[in-house]
PDB file of C-alpha atoms in Angstrom:
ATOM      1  CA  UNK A  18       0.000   0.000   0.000  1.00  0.00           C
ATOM      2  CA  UNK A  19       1.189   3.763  -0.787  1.00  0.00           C
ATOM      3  CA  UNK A  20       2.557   4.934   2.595  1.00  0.00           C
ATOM      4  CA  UNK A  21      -0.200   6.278   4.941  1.00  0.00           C
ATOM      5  CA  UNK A  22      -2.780   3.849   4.008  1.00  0.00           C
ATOM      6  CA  UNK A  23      -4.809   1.851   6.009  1.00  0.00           C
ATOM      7  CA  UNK A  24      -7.057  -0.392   3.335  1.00  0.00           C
ATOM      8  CA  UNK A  25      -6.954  -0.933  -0.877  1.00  0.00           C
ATOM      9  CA  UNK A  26     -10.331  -0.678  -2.423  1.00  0.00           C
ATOM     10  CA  UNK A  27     -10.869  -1.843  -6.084  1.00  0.00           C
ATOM     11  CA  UNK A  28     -13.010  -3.444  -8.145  1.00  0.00           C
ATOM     12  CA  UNK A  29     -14.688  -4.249 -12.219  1.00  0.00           C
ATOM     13  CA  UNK A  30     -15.519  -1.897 -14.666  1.00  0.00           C
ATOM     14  CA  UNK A  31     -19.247  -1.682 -14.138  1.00  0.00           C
ATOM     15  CA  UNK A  32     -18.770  -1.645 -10.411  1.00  0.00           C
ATOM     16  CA  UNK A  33     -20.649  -5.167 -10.304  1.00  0.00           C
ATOM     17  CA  UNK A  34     -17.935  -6.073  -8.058  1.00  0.00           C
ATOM     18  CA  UNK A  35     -16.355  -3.869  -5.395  1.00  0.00           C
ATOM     19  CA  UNK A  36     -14.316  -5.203  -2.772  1.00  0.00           C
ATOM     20  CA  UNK A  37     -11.582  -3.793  -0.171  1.00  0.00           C
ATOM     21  CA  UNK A  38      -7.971  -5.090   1.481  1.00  0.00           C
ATOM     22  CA  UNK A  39      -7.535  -4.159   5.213  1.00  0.00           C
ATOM     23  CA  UNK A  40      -3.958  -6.090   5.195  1.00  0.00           C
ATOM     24  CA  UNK A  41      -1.002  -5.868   3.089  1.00  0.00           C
ATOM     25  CA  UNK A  42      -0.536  -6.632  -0.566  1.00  0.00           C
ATOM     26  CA  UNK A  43       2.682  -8.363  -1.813  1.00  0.00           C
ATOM     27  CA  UNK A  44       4.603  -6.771  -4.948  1.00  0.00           C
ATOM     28  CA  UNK A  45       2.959  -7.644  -8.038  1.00  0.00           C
ATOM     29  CA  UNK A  46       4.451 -10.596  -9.919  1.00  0.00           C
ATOM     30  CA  UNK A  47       3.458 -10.957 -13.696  1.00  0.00           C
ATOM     31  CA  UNK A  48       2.765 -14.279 -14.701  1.00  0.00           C
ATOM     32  CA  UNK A  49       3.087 -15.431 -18.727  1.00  0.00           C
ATOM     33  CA  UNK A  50       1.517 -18.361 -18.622  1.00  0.00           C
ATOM     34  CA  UNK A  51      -1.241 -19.305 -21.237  1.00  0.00           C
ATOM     35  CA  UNK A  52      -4.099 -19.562 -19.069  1.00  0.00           C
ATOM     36  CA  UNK A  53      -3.138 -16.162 -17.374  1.00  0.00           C
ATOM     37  CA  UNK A  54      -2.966 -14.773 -21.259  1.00  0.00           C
ATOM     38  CA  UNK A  55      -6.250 -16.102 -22.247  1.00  0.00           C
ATOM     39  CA  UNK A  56      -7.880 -15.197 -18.912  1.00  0.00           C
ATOM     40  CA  UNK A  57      -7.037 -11.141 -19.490  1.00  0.00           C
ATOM     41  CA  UNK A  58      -5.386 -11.315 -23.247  1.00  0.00           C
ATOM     42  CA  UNK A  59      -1.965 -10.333 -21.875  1.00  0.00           C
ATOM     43  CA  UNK A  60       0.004 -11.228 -18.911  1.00  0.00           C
ATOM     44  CA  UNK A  61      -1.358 -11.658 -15.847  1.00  0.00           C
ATOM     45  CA  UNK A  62      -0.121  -8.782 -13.345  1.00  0.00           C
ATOM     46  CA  UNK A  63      -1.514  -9.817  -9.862  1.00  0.00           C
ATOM     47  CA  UNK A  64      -0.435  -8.682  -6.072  1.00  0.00           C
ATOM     48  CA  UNK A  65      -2.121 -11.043  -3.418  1.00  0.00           C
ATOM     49  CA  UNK A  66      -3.484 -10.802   0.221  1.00  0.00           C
ATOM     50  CA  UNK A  67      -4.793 -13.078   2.498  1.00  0.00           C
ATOM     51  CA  UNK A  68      -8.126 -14.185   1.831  1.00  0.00           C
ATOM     52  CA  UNK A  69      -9.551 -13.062   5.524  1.00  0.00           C
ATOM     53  CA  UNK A  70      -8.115  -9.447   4.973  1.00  0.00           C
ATOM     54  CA  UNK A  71     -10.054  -9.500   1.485  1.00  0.00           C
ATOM     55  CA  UNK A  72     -13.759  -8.127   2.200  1.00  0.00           C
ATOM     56  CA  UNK A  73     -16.528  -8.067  -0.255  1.00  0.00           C
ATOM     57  CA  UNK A  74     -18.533  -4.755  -0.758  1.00  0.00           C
ATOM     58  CA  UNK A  75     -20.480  -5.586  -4.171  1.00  0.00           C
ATOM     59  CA  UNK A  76     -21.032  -9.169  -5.447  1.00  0.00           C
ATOM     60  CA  UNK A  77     -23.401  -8.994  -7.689  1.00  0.00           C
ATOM     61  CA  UNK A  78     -21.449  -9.710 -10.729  1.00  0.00           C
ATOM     62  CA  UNK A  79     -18.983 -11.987  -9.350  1.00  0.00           C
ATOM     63  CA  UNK A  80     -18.254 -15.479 -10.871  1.00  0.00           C
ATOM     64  CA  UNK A  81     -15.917 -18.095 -10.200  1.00  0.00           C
ATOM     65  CA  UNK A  82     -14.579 -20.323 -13.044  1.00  0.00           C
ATOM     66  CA  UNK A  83     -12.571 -23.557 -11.719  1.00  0.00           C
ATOM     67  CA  UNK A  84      -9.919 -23.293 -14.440  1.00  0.00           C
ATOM     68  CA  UNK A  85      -7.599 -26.407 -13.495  1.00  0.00           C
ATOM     69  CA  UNK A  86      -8.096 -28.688 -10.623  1.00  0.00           C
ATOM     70  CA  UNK A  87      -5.551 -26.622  -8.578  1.00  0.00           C
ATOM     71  CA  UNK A  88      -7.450 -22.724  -8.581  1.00  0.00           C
ATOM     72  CA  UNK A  89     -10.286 -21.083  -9.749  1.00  0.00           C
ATOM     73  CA  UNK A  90     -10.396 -17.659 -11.169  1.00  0.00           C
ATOM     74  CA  UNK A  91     -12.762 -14.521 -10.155  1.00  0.00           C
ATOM     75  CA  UNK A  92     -14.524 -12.167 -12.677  1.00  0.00           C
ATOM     76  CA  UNK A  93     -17.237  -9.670 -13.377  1.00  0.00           C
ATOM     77  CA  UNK A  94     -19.759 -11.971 -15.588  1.00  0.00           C
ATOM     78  CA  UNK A  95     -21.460  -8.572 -16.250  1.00  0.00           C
ATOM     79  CA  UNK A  96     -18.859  -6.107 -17.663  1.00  0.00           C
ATOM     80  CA  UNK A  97     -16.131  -9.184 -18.152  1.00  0.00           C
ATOM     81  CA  UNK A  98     -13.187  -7.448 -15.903  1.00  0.00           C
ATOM     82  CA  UNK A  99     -11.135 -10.404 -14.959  1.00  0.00           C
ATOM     83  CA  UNK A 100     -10.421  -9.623 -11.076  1.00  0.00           C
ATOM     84  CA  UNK A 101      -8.922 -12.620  -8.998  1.00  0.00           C
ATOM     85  CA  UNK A 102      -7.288 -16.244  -8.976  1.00  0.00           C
ATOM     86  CA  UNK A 103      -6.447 -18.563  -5.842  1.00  0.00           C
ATOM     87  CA  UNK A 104      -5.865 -21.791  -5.422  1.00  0.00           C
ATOM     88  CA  UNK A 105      -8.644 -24.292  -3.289  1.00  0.00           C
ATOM     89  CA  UNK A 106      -5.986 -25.106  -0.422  1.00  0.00           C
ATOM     90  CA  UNK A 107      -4.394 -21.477   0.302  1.00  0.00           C
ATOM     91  CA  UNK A 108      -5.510 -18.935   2.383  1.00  0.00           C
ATOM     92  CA  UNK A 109      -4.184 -15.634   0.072  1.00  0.00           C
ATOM     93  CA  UNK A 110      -5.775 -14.501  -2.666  1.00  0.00           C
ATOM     94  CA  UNK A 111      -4.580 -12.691  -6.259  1.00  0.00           C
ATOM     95  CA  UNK A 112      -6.108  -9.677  -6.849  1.00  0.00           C
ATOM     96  CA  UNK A 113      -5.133  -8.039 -10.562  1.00  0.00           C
ATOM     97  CA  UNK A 114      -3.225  -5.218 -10.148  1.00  0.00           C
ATOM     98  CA  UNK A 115      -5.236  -3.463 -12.932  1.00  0.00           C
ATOM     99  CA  UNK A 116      -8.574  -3.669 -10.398  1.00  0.00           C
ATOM    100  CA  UNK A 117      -6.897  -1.751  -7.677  1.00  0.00           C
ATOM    101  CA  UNK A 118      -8.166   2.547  -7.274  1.00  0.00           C
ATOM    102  CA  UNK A 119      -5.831   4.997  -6.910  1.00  0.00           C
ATOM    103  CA  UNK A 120      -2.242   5.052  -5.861  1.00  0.00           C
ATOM    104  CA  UNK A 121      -1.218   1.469  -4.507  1.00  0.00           C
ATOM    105  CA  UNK A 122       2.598   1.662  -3.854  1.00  0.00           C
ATOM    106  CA  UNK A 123       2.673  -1.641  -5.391  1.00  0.00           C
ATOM    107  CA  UNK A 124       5.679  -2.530  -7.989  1.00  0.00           C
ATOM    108  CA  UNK A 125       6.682  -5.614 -10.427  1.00  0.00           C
ATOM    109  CA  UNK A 126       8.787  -7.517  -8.565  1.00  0.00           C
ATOM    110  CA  UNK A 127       9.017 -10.520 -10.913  1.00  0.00           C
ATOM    111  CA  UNK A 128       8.233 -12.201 -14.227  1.00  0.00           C
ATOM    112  CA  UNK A 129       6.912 -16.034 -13.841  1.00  0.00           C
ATOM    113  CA  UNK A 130       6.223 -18.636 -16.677  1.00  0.00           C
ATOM    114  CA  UNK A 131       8.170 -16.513 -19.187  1.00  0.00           C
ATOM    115  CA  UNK A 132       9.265 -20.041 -20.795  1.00  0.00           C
ATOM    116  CA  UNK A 133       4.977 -19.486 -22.330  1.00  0.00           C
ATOM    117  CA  UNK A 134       5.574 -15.936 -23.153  1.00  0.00           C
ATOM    118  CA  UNK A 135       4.001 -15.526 -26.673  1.00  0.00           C
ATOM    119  CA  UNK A 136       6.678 -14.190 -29.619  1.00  0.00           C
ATOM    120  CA  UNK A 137       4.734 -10.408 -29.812  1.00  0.00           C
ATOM    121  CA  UNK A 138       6.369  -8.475 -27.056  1.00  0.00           C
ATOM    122  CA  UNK A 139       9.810  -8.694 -24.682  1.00  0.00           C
ATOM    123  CA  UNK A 140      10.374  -8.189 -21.280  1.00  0.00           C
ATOM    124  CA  UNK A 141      12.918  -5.590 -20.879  1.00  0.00           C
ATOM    125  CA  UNK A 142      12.331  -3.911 -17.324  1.00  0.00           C
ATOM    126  CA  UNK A 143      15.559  -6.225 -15.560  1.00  0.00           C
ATOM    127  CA  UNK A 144      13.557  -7.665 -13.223  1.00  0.00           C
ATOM    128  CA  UNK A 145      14.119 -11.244 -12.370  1.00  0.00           C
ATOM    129  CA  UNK A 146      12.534 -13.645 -14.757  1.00  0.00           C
ATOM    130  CA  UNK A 147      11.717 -17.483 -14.060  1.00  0.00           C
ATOM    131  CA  UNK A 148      11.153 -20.082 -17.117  1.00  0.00           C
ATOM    132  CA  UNK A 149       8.045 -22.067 -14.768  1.00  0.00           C
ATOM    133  CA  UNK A 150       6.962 -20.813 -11.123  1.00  0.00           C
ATOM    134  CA  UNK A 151       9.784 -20.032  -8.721  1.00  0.00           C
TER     135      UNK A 151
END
C-alpha cells in the first residue's frame, strides 16, 4: 500500500464487483503463462493478500470459473473485468493489479512462466525472470 494507508479498495468496470484489502498486498508478480494470457489477453499482473483481509462490498457480478483442478479464477460476468485467482488449499488470494483505485505503492517484482511468453512483445524492465513458477 502507498505509505499512509490503512485499506486498498478496487473493483470491475461496471462496479458489479467492489471489494476492499484491510492487510497488506505483496509486490505484483506478472505471470506469462497461457491460461493467465487467455484469462485477461496479456500477462497476468496480480499482487495477493490473504483471503480473511479481502472483504466483499459488491457481489453482484462476481463469478468463479474452476480453471484447473488446482485454482479457480474470479470475474465480473457482467462487464467481463477479470479480477482474482487462488488456489482451493491457500488462504491468500490474487487480486489483478489493474482492479486496484488509486495510488497502490505496489511494484513488479518478478516475471513467472516466461518459458509461455508468446513471440509479440519482450520483457525488458531487468527484473528477475523465471522459465516455470519459482
Amino acid at each position: 500500500m502507498a505509505e499512509g494507508q490503512k485499506h486498498l479498495t478496487g473493483g470491475c468496470l461496471c462496479g458489479h464487483v467492489k471489494f476492499r484489502v484491510e492487510g497488506p498486498m505483496r509486490e505484483v508478480v506478472a505471470c506469462h503463462c497461457s491460461q493467465c494470457r487467455k484469462q485477461t489477453g496479456n500477462f497476468f499482473a496480480s499482487s495477493n493478500a490473504k483471503s480473511a483481509d479481502v472483504s466483499f462490498v459488491e457481489t453482484k457480478g462476481l463469478k468463479w470459473f474452476k480453471s484447473s483442478e488446482e485454482a479457480e479464477r474470479g470475474f465480473c460476468q457482467d462487464c467481463g473485468s477479470a479480477l482474482f485467482w487462488r488456489r482451493f488449499d491457500s488462504d491468500t488470494i490474487s487480486i489483478t493489479a489493474g482492479s486496484l483505485d488509486g495510488k497502490t505503492g505496489l511494484r513488479i517484482c518478478e516475471h513467472i512462466y516466461v518459458a509461455d511468453k508468446p513471440d509479440w512483445y519482450e520483457i525488458t524492465d531487468g527484473i528477475k525472470q523465471y522459465p516455470i513458477w519459482r
